[in-house]
PDB file of C-alpha atoms in Angstrom:
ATOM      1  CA  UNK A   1      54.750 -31.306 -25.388  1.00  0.00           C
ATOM      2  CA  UNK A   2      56.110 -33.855 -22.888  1.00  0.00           C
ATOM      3  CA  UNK A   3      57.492 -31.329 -20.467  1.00  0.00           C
ATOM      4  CA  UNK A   4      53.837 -29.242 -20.994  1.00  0.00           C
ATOM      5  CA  UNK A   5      52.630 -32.712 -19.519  1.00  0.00           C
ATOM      6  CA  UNK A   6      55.452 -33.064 -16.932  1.00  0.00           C
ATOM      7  CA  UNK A   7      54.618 -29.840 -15.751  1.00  0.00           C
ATOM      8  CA  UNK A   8      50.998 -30.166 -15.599  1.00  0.00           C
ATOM      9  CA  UNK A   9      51.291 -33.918 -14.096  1.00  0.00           C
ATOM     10  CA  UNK A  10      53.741 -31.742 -10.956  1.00  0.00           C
ATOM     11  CA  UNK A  11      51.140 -28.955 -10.165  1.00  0.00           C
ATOM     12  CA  UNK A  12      48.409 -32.348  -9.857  1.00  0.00           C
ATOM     13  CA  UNK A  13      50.555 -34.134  -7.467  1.00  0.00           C
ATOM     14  CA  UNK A  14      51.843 -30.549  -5.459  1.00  0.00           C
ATOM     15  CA  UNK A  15      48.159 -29.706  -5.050  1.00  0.00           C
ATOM     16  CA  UNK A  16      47.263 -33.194  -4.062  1.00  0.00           C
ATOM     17  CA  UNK A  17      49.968 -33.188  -1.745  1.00  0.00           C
ATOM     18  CA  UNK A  18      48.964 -29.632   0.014  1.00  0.00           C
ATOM     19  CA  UNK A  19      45.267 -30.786   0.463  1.00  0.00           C
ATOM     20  CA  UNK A  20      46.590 -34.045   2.221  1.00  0.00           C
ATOM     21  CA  UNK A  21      49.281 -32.471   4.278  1.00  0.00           C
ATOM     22  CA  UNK A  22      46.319 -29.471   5.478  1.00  0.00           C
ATOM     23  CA  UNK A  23      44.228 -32.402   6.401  1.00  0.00           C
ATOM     24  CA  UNK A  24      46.497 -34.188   8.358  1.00  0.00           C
ATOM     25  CA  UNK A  25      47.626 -30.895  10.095  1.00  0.00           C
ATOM     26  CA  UNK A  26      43.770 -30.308  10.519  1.00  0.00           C
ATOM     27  CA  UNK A  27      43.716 -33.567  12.663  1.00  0.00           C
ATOM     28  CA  UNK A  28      46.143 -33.039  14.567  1.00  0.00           C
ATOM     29  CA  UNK A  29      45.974 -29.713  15.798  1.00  0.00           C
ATOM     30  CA  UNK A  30      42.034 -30.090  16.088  1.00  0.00           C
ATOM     31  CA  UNK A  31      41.983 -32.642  19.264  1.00  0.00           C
ATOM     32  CA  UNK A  32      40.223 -33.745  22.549  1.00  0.00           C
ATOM     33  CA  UNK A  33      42.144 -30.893  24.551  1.00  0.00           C
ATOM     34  CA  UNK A  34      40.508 -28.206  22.663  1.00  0.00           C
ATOM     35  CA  UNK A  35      36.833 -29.752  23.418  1.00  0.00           C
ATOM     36  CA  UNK A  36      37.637 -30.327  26.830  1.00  0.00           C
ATOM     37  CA  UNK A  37      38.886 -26.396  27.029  1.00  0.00           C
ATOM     38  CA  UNK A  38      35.524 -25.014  25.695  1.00  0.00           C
ATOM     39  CA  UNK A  39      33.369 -27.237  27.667  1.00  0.00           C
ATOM     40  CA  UNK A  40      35.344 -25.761  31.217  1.00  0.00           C
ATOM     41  CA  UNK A  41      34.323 -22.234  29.770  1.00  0.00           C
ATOM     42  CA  UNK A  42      31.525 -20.553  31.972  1.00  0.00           C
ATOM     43  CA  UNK A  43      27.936 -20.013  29.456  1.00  0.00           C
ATOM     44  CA  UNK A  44      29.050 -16.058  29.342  1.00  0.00           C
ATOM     45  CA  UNK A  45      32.151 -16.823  27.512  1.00  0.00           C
ATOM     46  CA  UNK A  46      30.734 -19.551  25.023  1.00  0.00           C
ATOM     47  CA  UNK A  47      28.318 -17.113  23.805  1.00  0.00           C
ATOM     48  CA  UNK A  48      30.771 -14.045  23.801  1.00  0.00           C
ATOM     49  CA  UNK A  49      33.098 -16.467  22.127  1.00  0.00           C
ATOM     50  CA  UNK A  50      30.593 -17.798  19.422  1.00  0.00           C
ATOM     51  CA  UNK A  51      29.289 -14.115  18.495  1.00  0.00           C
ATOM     52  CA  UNK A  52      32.941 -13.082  18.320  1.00  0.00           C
ATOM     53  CA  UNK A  53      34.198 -15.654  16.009  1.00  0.00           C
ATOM     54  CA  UNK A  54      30.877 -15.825  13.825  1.00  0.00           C
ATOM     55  CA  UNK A  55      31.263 -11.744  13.399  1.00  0.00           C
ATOM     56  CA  UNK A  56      35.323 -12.195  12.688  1.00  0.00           C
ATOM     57  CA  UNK A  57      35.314 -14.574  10.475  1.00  0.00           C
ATOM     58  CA  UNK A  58      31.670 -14.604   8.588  1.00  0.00           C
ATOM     59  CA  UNK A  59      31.106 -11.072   8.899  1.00  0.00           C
ATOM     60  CA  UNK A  60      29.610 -10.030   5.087  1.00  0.00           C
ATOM     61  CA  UNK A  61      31.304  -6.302   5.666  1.00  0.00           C
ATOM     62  CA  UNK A  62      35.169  -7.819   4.384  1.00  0.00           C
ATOM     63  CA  UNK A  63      34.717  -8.819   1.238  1.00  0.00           C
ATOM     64  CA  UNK A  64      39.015  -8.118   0.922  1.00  0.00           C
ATOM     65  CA  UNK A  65      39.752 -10.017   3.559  1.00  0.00           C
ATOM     66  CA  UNK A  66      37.632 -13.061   2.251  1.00  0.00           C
ATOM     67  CA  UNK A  67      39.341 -12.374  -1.144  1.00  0.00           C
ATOM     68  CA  UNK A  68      42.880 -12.498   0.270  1.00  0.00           C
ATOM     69  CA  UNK A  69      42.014 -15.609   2.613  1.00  0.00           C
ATOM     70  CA  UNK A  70      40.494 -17.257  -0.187  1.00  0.00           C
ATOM     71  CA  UNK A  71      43.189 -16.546  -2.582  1.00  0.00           C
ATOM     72  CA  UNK A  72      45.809 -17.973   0.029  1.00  0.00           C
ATOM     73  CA  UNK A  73      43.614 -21.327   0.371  1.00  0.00           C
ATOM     74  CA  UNK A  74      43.655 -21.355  -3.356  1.00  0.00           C
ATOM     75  CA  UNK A  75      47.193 -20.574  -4.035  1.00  0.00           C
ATOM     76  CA  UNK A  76      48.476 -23.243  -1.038  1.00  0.00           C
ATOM     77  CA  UNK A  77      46.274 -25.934  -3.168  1.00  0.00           C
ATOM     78  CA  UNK A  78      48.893 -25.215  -5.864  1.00  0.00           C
ATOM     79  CA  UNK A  79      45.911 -23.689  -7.918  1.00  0.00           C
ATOM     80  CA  UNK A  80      46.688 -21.236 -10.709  1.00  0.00           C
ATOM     81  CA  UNK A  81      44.906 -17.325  -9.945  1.00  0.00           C
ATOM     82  CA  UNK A  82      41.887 -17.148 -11.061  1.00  0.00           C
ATOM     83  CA  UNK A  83      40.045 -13.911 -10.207  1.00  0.00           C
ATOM     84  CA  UNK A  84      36.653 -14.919 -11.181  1.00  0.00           C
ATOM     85  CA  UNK A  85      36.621 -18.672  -9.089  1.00  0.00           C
ATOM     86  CA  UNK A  86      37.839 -16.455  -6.151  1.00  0.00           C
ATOM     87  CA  UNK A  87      34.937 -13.543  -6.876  1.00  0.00           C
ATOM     88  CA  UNK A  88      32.470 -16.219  -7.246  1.00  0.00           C
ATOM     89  CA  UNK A  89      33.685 -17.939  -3.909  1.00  0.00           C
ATOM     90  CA  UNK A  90      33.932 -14.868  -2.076  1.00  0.00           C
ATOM     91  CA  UNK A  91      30.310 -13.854  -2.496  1.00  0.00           C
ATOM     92  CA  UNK A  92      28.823 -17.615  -2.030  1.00  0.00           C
ATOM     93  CA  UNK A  93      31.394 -19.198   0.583  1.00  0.00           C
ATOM     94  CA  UNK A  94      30.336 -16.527   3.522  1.00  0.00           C
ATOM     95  CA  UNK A  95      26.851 -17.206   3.488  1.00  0.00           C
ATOM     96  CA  UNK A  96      27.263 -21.258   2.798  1.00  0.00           C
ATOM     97  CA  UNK A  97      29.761 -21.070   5.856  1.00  0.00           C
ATOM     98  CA  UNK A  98      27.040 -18.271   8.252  1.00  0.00           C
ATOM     99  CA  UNK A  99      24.145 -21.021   7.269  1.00  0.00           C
ATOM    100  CA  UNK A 100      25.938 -23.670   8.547  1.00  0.00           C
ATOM    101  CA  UNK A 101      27.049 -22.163  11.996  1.00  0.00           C
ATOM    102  CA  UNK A 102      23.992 -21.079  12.840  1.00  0.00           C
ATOM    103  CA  UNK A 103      21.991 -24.192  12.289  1.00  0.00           C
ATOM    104  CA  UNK A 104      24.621 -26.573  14.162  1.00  0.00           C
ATOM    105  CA  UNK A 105      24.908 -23.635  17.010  1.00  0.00           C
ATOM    106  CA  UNK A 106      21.287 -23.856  17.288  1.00  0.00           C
ATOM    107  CA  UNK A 107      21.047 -27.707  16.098  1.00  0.00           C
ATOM    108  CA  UNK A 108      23.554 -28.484  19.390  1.00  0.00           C
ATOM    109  CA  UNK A 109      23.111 -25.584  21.626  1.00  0.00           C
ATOM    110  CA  UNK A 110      20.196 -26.472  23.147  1.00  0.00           C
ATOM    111  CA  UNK A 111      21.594 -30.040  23.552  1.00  0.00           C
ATOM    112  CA  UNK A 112      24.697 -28.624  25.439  1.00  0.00           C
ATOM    113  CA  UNK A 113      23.178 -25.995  27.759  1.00  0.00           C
ATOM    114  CA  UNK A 114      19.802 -24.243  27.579  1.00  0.00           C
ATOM    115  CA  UNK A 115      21.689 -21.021  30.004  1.00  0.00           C
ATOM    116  CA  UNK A 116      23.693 -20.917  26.986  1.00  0.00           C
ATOM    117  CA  UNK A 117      20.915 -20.532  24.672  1.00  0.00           C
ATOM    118  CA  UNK A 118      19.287 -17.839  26.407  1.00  0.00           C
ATOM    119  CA  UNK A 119      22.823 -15.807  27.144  1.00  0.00           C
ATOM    120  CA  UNK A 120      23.140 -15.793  23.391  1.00  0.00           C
ATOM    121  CA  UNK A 121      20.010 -14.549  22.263  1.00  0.00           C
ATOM    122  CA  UNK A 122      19.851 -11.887  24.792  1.00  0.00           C
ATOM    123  CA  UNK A 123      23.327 -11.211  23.743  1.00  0.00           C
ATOM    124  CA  UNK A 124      22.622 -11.461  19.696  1.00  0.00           C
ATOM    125  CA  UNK A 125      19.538  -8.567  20.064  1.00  0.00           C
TER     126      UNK A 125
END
């Protein structure tokens, strides 16, 4: 009983561990020099950019690839398998995630550049 709690106590503090060491990483690797990169890129390649990232990684038409990339998330949380949590967030996280791009690329598109705006709509139809 005391190593089922041993064991149980390890795969808390491994996942807690993961989610704080993918933060960190997060932090790091997500600073100024990347903003200042996309705001030197010409209105043409923002939009091109946005539309090719939003398709890639939001597109509904992989639900397998969502499946393996959310089983990978799960599994480096130190999560046991669970095909059902994984089903559920596969159908649920892809249109949470599509909802929320589009409103802040709307929300803060028209604050950075109204060319923009107009390249991507032209460029969405």
């Amino acid at each position: 009983m005391i190593q089922l709690i041993k064991m149980h106590n390890e795969d808390c503090i491994h996942a807690i561990l993961h989610f704080s060491t993918n933060i960190i990483s997060f932090g790091i690797l997500s600073g100024y020099s990347i903003l200042e990169f996309l705001y030197n890129l010409g209105d043409t390649i923002k939009s091109f950019s946005i539309l090719l990232l939003t398709d890639l990684c939001i597109g509904f038409h992989s639900p397998h690839g969502w499946e393996l990339m959310i089983g990978l998330v799960y599994k480096d949380f130190g999560f046991a398998h669970n095909d059902q949590i994984i089903f559920g967030l596969v159908f649920t996280f892809p249109v949470i995630l599509d909802t929320i791009l589009k409103y802040l690329i709307f929300r803060y598109l028209n604050r950075l550049s109204l060319s923009l705006v107009v390249i991507y709509h032209s460029m969405n139809d």
